[in-house]
Short mmCIF file of C-alpha atoms in Angstrom, two decimals:
data_model
loop_
_atom_site.label_atom_id
_atom_site.label_comp_id
_atom_site.label_asym_id
_atom_site.label_seq_id
_atom_site.Cartn_x
_atom_site.Cartn_y
_atom_site.Cartn_z
CA MET T 1323 317.45 30.58 -33.90
CA VAL T 1324 316.82 29.32 -37.34
CA ALA T 1325 313.58 27.48 -37.80
CA ALA T 1326 312.51 25.49 -40.86
CA LYS T 1327 310.41 27.10 -43.39
CA GLY T 1328 306.70 26.22 -42.70
CA SER T 1329 307.40 25.19 -39.10
CA ARG T 1330 305.42 26.49 -36.15
CA GLN T 1331 308.62 27.92 -34.72
CA ARG T 1332 309.10 29.87 -37.98
CA ALA T 1333 305.53 31.12 -37.89
CA MET T 1334 305.97 32.30 -34.32
CA ALA T 1335 309.32 34.15 -35.26
CA GLU T 1336 307.66 35.91 -38.23
CA TRP T 1337 304.60 36.77 -36.05
CA LEU T 1338 306.86 38.46 -33.44
CA THR T 1339 309.14 40.08 -36.10
CA ALA T 1340 306.09 41.61 -37.93
CA ALA T 1341 304.40 42.93 -34.83
CA GLY T 1342 304.28 46.66 -34.63
CA ALA T 1343 302.81 49.32 -32.26
CA ARG T 1344 299.29 48.22 -33.14
CA GLY T 1345 299.86 44.56 -32.18
CA SER T 1346 299.60 41.26 -33.98
CA SER T 1347 297.80 38.23 -32.77
CA LEU T 1348 298.60 34.49 -32.76
CA ASP T 1349 296.54 31.70 -31.27
CA LEU T 1350 298.36 29.12 -29.30
CA ALA T 1351 298.68 25.79 -31.15
CA PRO T 1352 295.93 23.27 -30.41
CA GLY T 1353 296.98 20.84 -27.67
CA ALA T 1354 299.24 23.37 -25.89
CA PHE T 1355 297.49 22.48 -22.65
CA VAL T 1356 296.59 19.28 -21.00
CA SER T 1357 292.87 18.65 -21.74
CA GLU T 1358 290.61 20.52 -19.33
CA LYS T 1359 293.61 21.60 -17.17
CA GLY T 1360 295.68 24.78 -16.82
CA THR T 1361 298.84 22.85 -17.36
CA LEU T 1362 301.05 23.11 -20.37
CA SER T 1363 301.32 19.88 -22.34
CA ARG T 1364 304.63 18.68 -23.93
CA ALA T 1365 303.79 20.40 -27.11
CA GLY T 1366 302.77 23.51 -25.13
CA LEU T 1367 306.15 23.42 -23.19
CA ARG T 1368 307.97 23.42 -26.57
CA GLU T 1369 305.84 26.31 -27.78
CA ALA T 1370 306.28 28.30 -24.59
CA ALA T 1371 310.11 27.69 -24.74
CA THR T 1372 310.15 28.88 -28.36
CA LEU T 1373 308.16 32.03 -27.20
CA ALA T 1374 310.58 32.67 -24.32
CA THR T 1375 313.61 32.33 -26.69
CA LEU T 1376 312.05 34.75 -29.16
CA LEU T 1377 311.07 37.26 -26.46
CA ASP T 1378 314.63 37.08 -25.06
CA ALA T 1379 316.07 37.89 -28.52
CA THR T 1380 313.53 40.69 -29.17
CA ALA T 1381 314.12 43.29 -26.52
CA ASP T 1382 311.47 45.73 -27.73
CA ALA T 1383 308.68 43.11 -27.79
CA ARG T 1384 306.06 42.46 -25.14
CA ILE T 1385 302.98 40.33 -25.19
CA ALA T 1386 299.45 40.20 -23.83
CA LEU T 1387 297.88 36.83 -23.12
CA VAL T 1388 294.24 37.31 -24.04
CA VAL T 1389 291.73 35.09 -22.22
CA HIS T 1390 288.43 34.69 -24.06
CA GLU T 1391 285.66 35.08 -21.46
CA HIS T 1392 282.13 34.01 -21.95
CA ALA T 1393 279.32 34.97 -19.55
CA GLN T 1394 277.44 31.72 -20.13
CA ASN T 1395 280.47 29.45 -19.53
CA VAL T 1396 282.33 30.61 -16.41
CA ALA T 1397 284.24 27.23 -16.07
CA ALA T 1398 285.86 27.73 -19.50
CA SER T 1399 286.67 31.38 -18.70
CA SER T 1400 288.28 30.29 -15.42
CA LEU T 1401 290.26 27.62 -17.28
CA GLY T 1402 291.46 30.22 -19.75
CA ARG T 1403 292.68 32.28 -16.99
CA ARG T 1404 294.53 29.46 -15.35
CA ARG T 1405 296.20 28.74 -18.65
CA ALA T 1406 297.23 32.31 -19.11
CA ASP T 1407 298.71 32.36 -15.58
CA ALA T 1408 300.48 29.08 -16.30
CA LEU T 1409 302.11 30.47 -19.51
CA ALA T 1410 303.01 33.79 -17.86
CA THR T 1411 304.64 31.91 -14.98
CA PHE T 1412 306.65 29.81 -17.36
CA LEU T 1413 307.86 32.81 -19.31
CA LYS T 1414 308.86 34.63 -16.11
CA GLU T 1415 310.77 31.57 -14.99
CA ARG T 1416 312.53 31.70 -18.33
CA GLY T 1417 313.73 35.25 -17.57
CA ILE T 1418 311.05 37.36 -19.32
CA ALA T 1419 310.40 40.45 -17.26
CA SER T 1420 306.89 40.76 -15.90
CA ASP T 1421 306.59 44.28 -17.35
CA ARG T 1422 306.80 42.65 -20.78
CA LEU T 1423 303.71 40.38 -20.11
CA ALA T 1424 300.18 41.21 -19.48
CA ILE T 1425 296.95 39.08 -19.06
CA ARG T 1426 293.91 40.69 -20.69
CA THR T 1427 290.33 39.61 -21.00
CA ASP T 1428 288.31 39.54 -24.21
CA ARG T 1429 284.59 39.57 -23.24
CA SER T 1430 283.30 39.69 -26.83
CA GLY T 1431 282.49 36.00 -26.83
CA ARG T 1432 283.75 35.69 -30.46
CA SER T 1433 286.30 32.86 -29.83
CA PRO T 1434 285.01 29.45 -30.88
CA ASN T 1435 287.16 27.76 -28.22
CA GLN T 1436 286.10 29.19 -24.93
CA ALA T 1437 289.21 28.15 -22.97
CA SER T 1438 291.64 29.43 -25.68
CA LEU T 1439 294.33 31.89 -25.38
CA THR T 1440 295.48 34.45 -27.95
CA LEU T 1441 298.92 35.99 -27.86
CA VAL T 1442 299.14 39.65 -28.93
CA ALA T 1443 302.62 41.01 -29.58
CA GLU T 1444 303.62 44.68 -29.73
CA ARG T 1445 306.93 46.18 -30.53
CA GLY T 1446 308.19 49.72 -29.99
CA SER T 1447 307.53 52.22 -27.21
CA TRP T 1448 306.38 50.88 -23.87
CA ARG T 1449 304.82 54.11 -22.69
CA ASP T 1450 301.24 52.97 -23.40
CA PRO T 1451 299.58 49.84 -22.03
CA ILE T 1452 299.49 46.73 -24.05
CA ARG T 1453 296.43 46.54 -26.27
CA THR T 1454 294.23 43.43 -26.70
CA GLY T 1455 295.20 43.27 -30.36
CA ALA T 1456 294.22 43.35 -33.92
CA ARG T 1457 293.62 40.36 -36.16
#
């Protein structure tokens, strides 16, 4: 897969290529989900398809879908979880093995978008559990 320099697809490929054992994070593009829903938008489907293609081509990579949880906004946390589930289901339907995917929760409350998802990629040995990531 060759993506144009400066494109989102190229940024995703470079993110996954650069990921090491410590993990590397990438936020999903704005508008990846239908507003206030756990459903992938058209743009989100394109991004998820790109991610599936990249994971399929990178056998030693796995990702954690990090849900940003906020104690004072349970609805946003629930929406974030539904979005993570939707993306994980899409990737599994595209042939990505479930042992290469994990859904984790970040309870730090640092994310400005309470229903956002962060992707954390790791490459290398799979002996240890997937970390939540480093920025």
